[in-house]
Coordinates of C-alpha atoms in Angstrom, one line a residue:
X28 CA 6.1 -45.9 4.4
X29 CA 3.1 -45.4 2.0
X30 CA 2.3 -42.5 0.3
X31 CA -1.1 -41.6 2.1
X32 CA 1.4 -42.8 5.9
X33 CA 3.2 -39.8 4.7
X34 CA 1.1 -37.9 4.2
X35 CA -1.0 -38.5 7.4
X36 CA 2.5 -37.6 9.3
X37 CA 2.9 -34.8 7.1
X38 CA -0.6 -33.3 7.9
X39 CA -0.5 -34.2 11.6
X40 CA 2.7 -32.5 12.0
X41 CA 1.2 -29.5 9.9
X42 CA -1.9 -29.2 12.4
X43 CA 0.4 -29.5 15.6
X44 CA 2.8 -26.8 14.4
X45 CA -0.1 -24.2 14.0
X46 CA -0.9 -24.5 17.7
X47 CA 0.0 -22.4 20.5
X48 CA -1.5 -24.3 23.5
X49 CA -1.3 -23.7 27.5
X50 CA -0.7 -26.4 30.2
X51 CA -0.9 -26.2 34.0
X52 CA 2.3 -26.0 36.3
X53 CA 6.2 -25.1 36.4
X54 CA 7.3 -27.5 35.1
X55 CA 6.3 -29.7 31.1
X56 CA 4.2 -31.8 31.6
X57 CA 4.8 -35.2 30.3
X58 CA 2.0 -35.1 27.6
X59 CA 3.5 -31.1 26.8
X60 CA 7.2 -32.7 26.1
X61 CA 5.2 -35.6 23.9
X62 CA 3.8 -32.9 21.6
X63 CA 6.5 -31.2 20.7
X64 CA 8.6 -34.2 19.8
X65 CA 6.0 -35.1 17.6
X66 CA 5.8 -31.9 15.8
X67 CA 4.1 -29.1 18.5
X68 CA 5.9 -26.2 17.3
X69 CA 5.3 -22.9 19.9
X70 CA 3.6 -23.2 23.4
X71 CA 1.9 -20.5 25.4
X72 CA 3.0 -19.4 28.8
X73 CA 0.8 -17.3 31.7
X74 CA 1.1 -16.3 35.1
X75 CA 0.5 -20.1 36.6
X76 CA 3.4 -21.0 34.8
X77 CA 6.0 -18.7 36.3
X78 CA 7.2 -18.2 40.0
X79 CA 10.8 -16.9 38.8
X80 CA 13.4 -16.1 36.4
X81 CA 15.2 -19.1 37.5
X82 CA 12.3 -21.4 37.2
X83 CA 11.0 -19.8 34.0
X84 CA 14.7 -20.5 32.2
X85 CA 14.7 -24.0 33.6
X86 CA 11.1 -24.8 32.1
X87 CA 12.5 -22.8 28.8
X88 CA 15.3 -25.2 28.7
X89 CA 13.0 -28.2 29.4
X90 CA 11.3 -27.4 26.4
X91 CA 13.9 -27.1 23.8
X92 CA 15.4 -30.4 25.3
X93 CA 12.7 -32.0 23.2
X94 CA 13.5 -29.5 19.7
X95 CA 15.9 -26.1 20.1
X96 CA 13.8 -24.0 17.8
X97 CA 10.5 -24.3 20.1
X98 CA 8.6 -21.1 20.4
X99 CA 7.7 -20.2 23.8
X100 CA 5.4 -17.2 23.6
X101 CA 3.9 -15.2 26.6
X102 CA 1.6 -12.5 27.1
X103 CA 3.8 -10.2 28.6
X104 CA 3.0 -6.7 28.2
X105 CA 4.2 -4.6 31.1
X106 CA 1.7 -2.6 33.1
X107 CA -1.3 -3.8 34.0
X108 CA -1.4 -6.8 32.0
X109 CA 2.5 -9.0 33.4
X110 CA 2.7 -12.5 33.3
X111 CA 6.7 -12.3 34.7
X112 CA 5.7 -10.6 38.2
X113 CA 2.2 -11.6 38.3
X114 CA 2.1 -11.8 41.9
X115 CA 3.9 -8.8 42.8
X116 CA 3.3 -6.6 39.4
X117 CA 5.8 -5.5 36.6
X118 CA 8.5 -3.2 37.0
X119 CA 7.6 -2.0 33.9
X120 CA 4.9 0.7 33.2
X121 CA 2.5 0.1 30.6
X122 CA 1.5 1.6 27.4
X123 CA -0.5 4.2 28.7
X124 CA 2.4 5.9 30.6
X125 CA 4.6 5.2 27.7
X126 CA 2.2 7.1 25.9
X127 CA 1.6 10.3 28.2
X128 CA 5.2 10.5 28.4
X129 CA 5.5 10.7 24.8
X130 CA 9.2 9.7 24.2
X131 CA 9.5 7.3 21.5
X132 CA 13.2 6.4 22.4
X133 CA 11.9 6.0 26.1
X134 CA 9.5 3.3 24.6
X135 CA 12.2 1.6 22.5
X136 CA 14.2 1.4 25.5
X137 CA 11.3 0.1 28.2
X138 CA 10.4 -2.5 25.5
X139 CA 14.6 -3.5 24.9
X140 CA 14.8 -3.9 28.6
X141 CA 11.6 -5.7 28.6
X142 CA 12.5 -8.1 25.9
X143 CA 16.4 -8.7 27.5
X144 CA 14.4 -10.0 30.5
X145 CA 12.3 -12.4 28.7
X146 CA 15.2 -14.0 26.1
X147 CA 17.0 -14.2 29.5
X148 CA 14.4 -16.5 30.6
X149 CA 14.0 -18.3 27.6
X150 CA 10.8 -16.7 25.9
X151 CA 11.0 -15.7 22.2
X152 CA 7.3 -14.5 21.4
X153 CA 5.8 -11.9 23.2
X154 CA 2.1 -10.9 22.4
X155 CA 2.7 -7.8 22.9
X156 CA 2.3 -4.7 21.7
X157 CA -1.0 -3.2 21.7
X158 CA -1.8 -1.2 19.0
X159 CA -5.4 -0.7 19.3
X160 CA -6.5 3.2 20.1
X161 CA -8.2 3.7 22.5
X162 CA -10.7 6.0 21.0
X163 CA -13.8 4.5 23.1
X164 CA -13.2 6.1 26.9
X165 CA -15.8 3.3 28.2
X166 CA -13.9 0.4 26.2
X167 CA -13.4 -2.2 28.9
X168 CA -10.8 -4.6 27.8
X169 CA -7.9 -2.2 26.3
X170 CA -8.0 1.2 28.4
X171 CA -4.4 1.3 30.3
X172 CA -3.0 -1.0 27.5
X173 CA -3.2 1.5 24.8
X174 CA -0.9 4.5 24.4
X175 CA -3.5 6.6 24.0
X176 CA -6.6 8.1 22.1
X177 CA -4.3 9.9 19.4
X178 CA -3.9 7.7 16.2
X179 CA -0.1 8.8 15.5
X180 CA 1.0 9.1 19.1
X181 CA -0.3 5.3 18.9
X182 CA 1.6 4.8 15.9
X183 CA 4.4 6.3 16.7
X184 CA 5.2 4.1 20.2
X185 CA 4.1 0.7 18.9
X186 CA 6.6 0.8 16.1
X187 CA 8.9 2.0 18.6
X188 CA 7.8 -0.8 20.9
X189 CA 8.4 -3.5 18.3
X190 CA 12.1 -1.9 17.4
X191 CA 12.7 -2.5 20.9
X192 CA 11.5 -6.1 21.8
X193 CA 13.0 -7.2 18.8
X194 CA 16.5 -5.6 19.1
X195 CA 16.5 -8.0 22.1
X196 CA 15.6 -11.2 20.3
X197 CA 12.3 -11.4 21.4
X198 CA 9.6 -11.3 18.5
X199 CA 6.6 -9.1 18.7
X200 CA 3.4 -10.1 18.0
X201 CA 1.0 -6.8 16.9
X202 CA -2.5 -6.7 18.7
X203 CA -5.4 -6.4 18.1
X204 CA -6.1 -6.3 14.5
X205 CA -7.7 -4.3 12.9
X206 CA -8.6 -2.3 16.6
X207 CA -10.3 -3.6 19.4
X208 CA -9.7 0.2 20.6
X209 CA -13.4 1.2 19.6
X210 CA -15.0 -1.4 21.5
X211 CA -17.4 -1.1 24.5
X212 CA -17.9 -4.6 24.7
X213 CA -14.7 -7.6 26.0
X214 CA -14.3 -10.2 24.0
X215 CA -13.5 -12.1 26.3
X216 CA -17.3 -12.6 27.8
X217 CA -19.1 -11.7 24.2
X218 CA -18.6 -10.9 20.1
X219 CA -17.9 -6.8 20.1
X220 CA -18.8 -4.7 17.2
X221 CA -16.9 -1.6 15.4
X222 CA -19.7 0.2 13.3
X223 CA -17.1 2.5 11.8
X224 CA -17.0 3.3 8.0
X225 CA -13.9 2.4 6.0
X226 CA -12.1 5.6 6.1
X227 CA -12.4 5.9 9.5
X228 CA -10.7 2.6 10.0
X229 CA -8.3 3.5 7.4
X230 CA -7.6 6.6 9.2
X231 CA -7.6 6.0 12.8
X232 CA -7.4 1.8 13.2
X233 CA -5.3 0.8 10.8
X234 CA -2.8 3.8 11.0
X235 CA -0.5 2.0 14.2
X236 CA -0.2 -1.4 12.3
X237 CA 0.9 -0.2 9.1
X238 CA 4.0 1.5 11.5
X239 CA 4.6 -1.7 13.2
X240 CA 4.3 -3.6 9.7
X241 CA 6.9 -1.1 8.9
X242 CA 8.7 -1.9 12.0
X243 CA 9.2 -5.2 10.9
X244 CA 6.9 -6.7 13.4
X245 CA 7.2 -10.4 12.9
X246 CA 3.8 -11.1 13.8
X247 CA 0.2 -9.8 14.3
X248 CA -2.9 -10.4 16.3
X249 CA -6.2 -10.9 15.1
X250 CA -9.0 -9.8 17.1
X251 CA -12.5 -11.5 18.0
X252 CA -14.5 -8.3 17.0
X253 CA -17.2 -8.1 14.0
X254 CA -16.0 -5.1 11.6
X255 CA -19.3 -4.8 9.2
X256 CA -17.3 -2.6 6.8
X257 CA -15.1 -5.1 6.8
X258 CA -17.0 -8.6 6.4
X259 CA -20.2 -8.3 7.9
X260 CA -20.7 -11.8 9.5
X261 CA -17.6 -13.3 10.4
X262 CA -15.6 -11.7 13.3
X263 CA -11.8 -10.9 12.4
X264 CA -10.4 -14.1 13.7
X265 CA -12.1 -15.9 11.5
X266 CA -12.7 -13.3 8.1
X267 CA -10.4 -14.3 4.8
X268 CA -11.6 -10.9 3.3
X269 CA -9.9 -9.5 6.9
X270 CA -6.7 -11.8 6.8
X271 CA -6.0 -12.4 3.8
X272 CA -7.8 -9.4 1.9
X273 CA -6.8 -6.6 4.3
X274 CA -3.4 -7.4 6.4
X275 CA -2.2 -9.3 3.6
X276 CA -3.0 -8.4 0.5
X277 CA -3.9 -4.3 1.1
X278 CA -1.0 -4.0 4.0
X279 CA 1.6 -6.2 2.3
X280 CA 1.9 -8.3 5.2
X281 CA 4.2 -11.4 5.4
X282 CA 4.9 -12.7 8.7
X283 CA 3.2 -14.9 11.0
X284 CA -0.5 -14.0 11.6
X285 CA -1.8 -15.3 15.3
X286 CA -5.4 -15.8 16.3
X287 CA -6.6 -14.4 20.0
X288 CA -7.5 -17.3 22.5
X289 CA -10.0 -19.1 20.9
X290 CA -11.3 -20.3 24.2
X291 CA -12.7 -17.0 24.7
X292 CA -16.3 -16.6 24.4
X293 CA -16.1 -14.3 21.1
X294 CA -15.0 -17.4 19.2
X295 CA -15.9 -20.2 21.2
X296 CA -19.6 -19.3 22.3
X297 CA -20.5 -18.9 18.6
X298 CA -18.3 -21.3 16.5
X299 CA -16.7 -23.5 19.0
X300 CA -13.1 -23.8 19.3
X301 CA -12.7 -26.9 16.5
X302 CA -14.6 -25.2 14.5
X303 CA -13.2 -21.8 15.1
X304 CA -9.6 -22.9 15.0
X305 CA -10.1 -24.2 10.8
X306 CA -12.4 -20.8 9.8
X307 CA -8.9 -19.3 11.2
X308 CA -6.4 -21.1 9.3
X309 CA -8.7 -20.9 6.5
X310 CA -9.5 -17.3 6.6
X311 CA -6.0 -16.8 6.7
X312 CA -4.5 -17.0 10.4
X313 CA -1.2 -19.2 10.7
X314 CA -1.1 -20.1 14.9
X315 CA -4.2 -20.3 16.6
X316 CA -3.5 -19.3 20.1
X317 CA -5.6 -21.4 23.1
X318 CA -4.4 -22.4 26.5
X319 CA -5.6 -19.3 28.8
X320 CA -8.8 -21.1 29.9
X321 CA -8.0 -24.6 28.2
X322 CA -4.6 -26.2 29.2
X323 CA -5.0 -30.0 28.4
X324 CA -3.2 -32.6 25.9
X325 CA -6.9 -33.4 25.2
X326 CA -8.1 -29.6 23.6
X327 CA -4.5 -30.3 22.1
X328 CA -5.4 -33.4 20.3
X329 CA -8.9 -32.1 19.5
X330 CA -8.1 -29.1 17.4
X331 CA -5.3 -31.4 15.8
X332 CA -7.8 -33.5 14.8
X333 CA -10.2 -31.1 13.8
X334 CA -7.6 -29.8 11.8
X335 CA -6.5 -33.3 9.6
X336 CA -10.3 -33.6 9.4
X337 CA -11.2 -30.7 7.5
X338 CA -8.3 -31.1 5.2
X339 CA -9.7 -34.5 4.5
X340 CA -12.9 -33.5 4.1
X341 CA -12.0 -30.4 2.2
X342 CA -12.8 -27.6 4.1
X343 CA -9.5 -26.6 4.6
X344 CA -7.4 -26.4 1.4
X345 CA -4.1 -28.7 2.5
X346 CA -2.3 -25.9 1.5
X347 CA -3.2 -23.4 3.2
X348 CA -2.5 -25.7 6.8
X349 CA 0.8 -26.4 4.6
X350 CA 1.5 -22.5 4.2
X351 CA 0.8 -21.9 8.3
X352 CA 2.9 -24.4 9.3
X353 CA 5.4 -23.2 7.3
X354 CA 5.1 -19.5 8.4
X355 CA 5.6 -20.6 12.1
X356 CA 8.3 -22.6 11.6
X357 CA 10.1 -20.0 9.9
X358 CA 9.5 -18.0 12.7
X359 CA 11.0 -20.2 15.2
X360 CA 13.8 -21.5 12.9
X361 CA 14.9 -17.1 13.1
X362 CA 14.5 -17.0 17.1
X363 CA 16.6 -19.8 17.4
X364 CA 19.4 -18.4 15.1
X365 CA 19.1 -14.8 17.3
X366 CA 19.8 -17.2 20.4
X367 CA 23.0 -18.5 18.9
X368 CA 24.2 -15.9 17.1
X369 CA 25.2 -12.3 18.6
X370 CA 24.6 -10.8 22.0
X371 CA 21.0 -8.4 21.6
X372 CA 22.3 -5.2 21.1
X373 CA 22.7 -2.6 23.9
X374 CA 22.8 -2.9 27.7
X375 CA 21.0 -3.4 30.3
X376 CA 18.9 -0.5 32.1
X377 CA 17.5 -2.3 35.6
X378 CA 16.1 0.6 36.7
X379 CA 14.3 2.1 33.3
X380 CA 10.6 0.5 34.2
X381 CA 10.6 3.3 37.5
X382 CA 12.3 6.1 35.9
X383 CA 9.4 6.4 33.1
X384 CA 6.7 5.6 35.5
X385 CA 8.0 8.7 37.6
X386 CA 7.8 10.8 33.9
X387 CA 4.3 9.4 33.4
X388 CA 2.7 10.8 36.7
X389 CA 0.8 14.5 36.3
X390 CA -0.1 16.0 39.6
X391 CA -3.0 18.5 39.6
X392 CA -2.9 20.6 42.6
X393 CA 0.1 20.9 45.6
X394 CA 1.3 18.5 48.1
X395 CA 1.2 21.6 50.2
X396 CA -2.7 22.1 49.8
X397 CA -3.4 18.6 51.2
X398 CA -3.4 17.9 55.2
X399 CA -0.1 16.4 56.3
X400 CA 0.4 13.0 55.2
X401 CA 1.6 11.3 58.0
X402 CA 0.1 8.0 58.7
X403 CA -2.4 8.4 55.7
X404 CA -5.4 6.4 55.5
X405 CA -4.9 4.3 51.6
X406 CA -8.4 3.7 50.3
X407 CA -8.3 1.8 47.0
X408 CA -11.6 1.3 45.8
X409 CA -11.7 -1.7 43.4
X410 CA -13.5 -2.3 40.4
X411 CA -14.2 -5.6 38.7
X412 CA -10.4 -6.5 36.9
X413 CA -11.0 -7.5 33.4
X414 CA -10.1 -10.8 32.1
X415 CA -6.7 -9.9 30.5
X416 CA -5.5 -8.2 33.3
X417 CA -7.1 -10.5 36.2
X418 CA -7.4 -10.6 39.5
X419 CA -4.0 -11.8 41.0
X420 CA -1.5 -9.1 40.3
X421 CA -1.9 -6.3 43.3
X422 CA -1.9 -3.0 42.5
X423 CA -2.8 0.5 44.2
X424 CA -0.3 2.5 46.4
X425 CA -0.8 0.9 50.0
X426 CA 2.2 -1.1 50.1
X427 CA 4.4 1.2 48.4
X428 CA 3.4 4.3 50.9
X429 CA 3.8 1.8 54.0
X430 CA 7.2 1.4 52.7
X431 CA 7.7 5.0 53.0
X432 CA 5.6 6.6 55.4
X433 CA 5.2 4.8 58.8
X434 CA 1.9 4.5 60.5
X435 CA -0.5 4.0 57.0
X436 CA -3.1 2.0 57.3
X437 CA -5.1 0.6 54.3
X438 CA -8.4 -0.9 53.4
X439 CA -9.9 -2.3 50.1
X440 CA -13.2 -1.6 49.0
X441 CA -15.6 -3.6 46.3
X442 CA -17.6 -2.5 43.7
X443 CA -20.9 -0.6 45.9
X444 CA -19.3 0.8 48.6
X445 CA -19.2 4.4 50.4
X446 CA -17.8 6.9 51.4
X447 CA -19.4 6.6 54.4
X448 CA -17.5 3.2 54.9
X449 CA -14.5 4.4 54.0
X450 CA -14.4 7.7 56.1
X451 CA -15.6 5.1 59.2
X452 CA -12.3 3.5 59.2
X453 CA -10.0 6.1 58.6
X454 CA -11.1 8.3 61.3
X455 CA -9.2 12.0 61.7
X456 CA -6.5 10.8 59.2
X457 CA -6.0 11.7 55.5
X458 CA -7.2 9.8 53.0
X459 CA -5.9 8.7 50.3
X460 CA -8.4 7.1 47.3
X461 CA -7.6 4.8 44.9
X462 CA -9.3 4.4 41.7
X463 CA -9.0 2.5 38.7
X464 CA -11.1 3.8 35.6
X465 CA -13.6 6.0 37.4
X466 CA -15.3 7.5 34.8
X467 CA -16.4 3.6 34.0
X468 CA -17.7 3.4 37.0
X469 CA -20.7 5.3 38.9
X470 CA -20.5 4.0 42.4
X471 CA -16.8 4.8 42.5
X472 CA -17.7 8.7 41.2
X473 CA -20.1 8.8 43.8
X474 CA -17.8 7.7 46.3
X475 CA -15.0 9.9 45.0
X476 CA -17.5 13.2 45.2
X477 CA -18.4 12.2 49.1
X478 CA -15.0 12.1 50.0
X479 CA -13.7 15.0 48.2
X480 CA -16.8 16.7 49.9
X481 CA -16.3 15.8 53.4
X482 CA -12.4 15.9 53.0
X483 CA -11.6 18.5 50.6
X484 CA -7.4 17.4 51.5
X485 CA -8.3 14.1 50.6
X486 CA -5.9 12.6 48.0
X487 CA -6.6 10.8 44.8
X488 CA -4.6 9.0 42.7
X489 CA -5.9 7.2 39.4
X490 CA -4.3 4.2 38.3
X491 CA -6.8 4.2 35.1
X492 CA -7.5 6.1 31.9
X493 CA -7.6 9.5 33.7
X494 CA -11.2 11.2 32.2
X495 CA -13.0 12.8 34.6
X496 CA -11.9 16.1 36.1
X497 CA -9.4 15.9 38.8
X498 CA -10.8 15.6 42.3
X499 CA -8.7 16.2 45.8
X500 CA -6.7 18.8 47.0
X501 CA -3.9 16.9 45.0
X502 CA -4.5 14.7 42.1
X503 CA -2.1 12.0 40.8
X504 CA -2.8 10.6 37.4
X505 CA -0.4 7.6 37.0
X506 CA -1.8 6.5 33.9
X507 CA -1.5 2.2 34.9
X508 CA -1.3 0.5 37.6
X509 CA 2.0 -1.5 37.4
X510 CA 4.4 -1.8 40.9
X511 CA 6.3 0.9 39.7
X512 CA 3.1 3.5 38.7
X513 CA 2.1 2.8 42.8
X514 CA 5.9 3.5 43.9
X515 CA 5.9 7.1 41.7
X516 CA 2.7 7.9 43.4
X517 CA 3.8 6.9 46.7
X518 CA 6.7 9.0 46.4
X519 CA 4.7 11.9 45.7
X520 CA 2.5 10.9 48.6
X521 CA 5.5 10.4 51.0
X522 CA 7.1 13.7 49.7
X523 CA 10.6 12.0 48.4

């Protein structure tokens, strides 16, 4: 082999072990298995991948069939946002609860049990936790993924969170720096903007990543959000003064720094993915994470390409791709000696995910000044779910109160409806509304006041950030919407 043969290997291999690509089914495709032989270090999972535990272990298995020290990452965070139960929704609560219940070894433990489930199945990345705050009420995108609006409360659960997941073998991945928790705007649809000064960001965004640097998080997030104190033209993703100045230089970072989907229209309705994908690796980001939206060997060979390309043109020191490939290899070479090695430390606590939900829950008002709840009338009034949680994980409390009290009926109602609709169906019984996020939005207020005005016993239950006031003769704030938040409102419903 010549010199410049080996070299080509050497930089193709480099450029397909920075990627973290998607694909389509339940089982590797046959293009999928071809990449990794060839060098395709870590591959992405969502919820179109999964249908089981079993099936999820055998796919995990298919995968290191090809190399044993293949990172398969997912974007599993509990609550809202689950990937493992998409189609029923997670038996875990989410970081809001976590949060409002305010016991860090409660957290450690969720995110242990969390992480036993997914090395169980095979997975050995989890982009997860979130460590923005959520200092922005309106923010869109975070909300019920947060812990909460206090900096050190924040800071506090998302080192405990990463103690946890990684006591199980499972590595966490640290999102979104430096704080998407400010933002108003998802980045998934457009390029947010944090207009904070330095010490602000020092003080209130940066706070919970230092802790989970300190936590010995073995990897972080970057964020498609433009930080002007920062760098003020290139979005974090993509900003060496962010990357490389800030997490690594400032912080002390070492581990493995991964980009947000770069199909997402932050990144790829300005730069383009290609072109995205090398500012990343130059700026300072070792894995670029794409596959959500784009889930084809072609994207694949693209940003490969795009990759050896910019090296050879010089755009892209060849050291720098070296360095990334190198930082994600180590990564998976250290999952796959925690899968041979010792058993993840602790037992197993099934039923953890519904015992925190229930400590999450605060009830304003008394069952006993609401009508009698039998055969309630479940109302959930449904806003527009946001990218990163989507729209095919249920959530609300119908199903969970028919479970318990016989007779409920339900009925689902889109953004613009009334009250008005809503007390035409459920005739003389009580009803029960639920919201997600209601001070975000007006027509659900409005609704909310109608009800609460023509049936002061009417019941609410908020699945959301909890902001507004509490409405209803009894109030339940779950703070997320997981399975298990609509089973610890049920219960309070059903009077168990």
């Amino acid at each position: 082999m010549t010199v410049l043969a080996h070299r080509t290997d050497t930089l193709t291999q480099d450029a397909l072990a920075v990627l973290q690509p998607g694909f389509e089914g339940t089982t590797a495709p046959a293009w999928l298995l071809r990449q990794v032989a060839e060098g395709l270090t870590a591959v992405g999972l969502f919820g179109r991948n999964i249908t089981s535990p079993e099936q999820l272990a055998a796919l995990t298995a298919q995968l290191r069939s090809e190399r044993d020290d293949v990172l398969v990452a997912i974007d599993e965070e509990g609550g809202d946002v689950t990937r493992l139960e998409v189609r029923g929704g997670s038996s875990f609560p989410g970081n809001l609860a976590l949060g409002a219940v305010d016991d860090v070894d409660l957290t450690r433990d969720v995110a242990r049990e969390l992480g036993r489930r997914l090395a169980e199945c095979g997975v050995n990345l989890n982009w997860a936790p979130s460590a923005d705050v959520n200092s922005n009420p309106d923010n869109p995108v975070i909300g019920v993924r947060s812990f909460g609006a206090d900096t050190h409360l924040t800071a506090r659960h998302t080192a405990a969170y990463v103690e946890g997941l990684q006591a199980a073998g499972v590595a966490a991945c640290t999102k979104h720096f430096p704080g998407h928790g400010d933002t108003n705007v998802d980045s998934h649809h457009a390029l947010p903007r944090i207009d904070v000064d330095l010490e602000t960001l020092a003080a209130r965004e940066l706070v919970p990543f230092r802790a989970a640097i300190e936590a010995g998080t073995k990897a972080v997030m970057s964020a498609h959000i433009l930080v002007p104190a920062l760098d003020p033209t290139r979005p974090a993703t993509l900003s060496p003064q962010i990357l490389t100045g800030l997490l690594r230089k400032e912080l002390g970072y070492e581990g493995l720094i991964v980009t947000d989907g770069m199909e997402m229209r932050a990144i790829a309705g300005t730069y383009g993915i290609e072109r995205g994908s090398v500012l990343a690796i130059a700026a300072g980001a070792d894995a670029i994470c794409v596959g959500g939206g784009l889930a084809d060997e072609g994207t694949v060979l693209r940003l490969r390409d795009a990759l050896v390309a910019a090296v050879r043109e010089g755009s892209l020191p060849e050291d720098r791709l070296a360095e990334a490939a190198a930082r994600v290899r180590s990564l998976a070479e250290w999952t796959r000696q925690v899968r041979q090695g010792a058993r993840p430390e602790g037992s197993s606590a099934p039923g953890i995910g519904l015992a925190a939900a229930r400590r999450a829950v605060v009830v304003t008002g008394s069952p006993k000044a609401a009508a009698p709840v039998n055969a309630p009338y479940i109302a959930t009034l449904t806003p527009v779910a946001n990218f990163a949680v989507g729209d095919e994980t249920p959530w609300g409390v119908a199903a969970e109160v028919s479970a318990l009290v016989p007779g409920t009926d339900s009925g689902v109602y889109p953004e613009g409806s009334t009250a008005a609709e809503v007390l035409a169906a459920a005739g003389n019984r009580t009803v029960v509304a639920v919201v997600r996020d209601a001070h975000r939005h007006p027509w659900m207020t409005e609704a909310l006041d109608a009800l609460v005005a023509a049936r002061p016993e009417t019941i609410v239950v908020e699945m959301g950030v909890p902001q507004a006031e509490p409405r209803g003769a009894l109030h339940i704030a779950t703070h997320g919407a997981a399975r298990v938040c609509g089973r610890a409102a049920a219960e309070i419903i059903a009077g168990v």
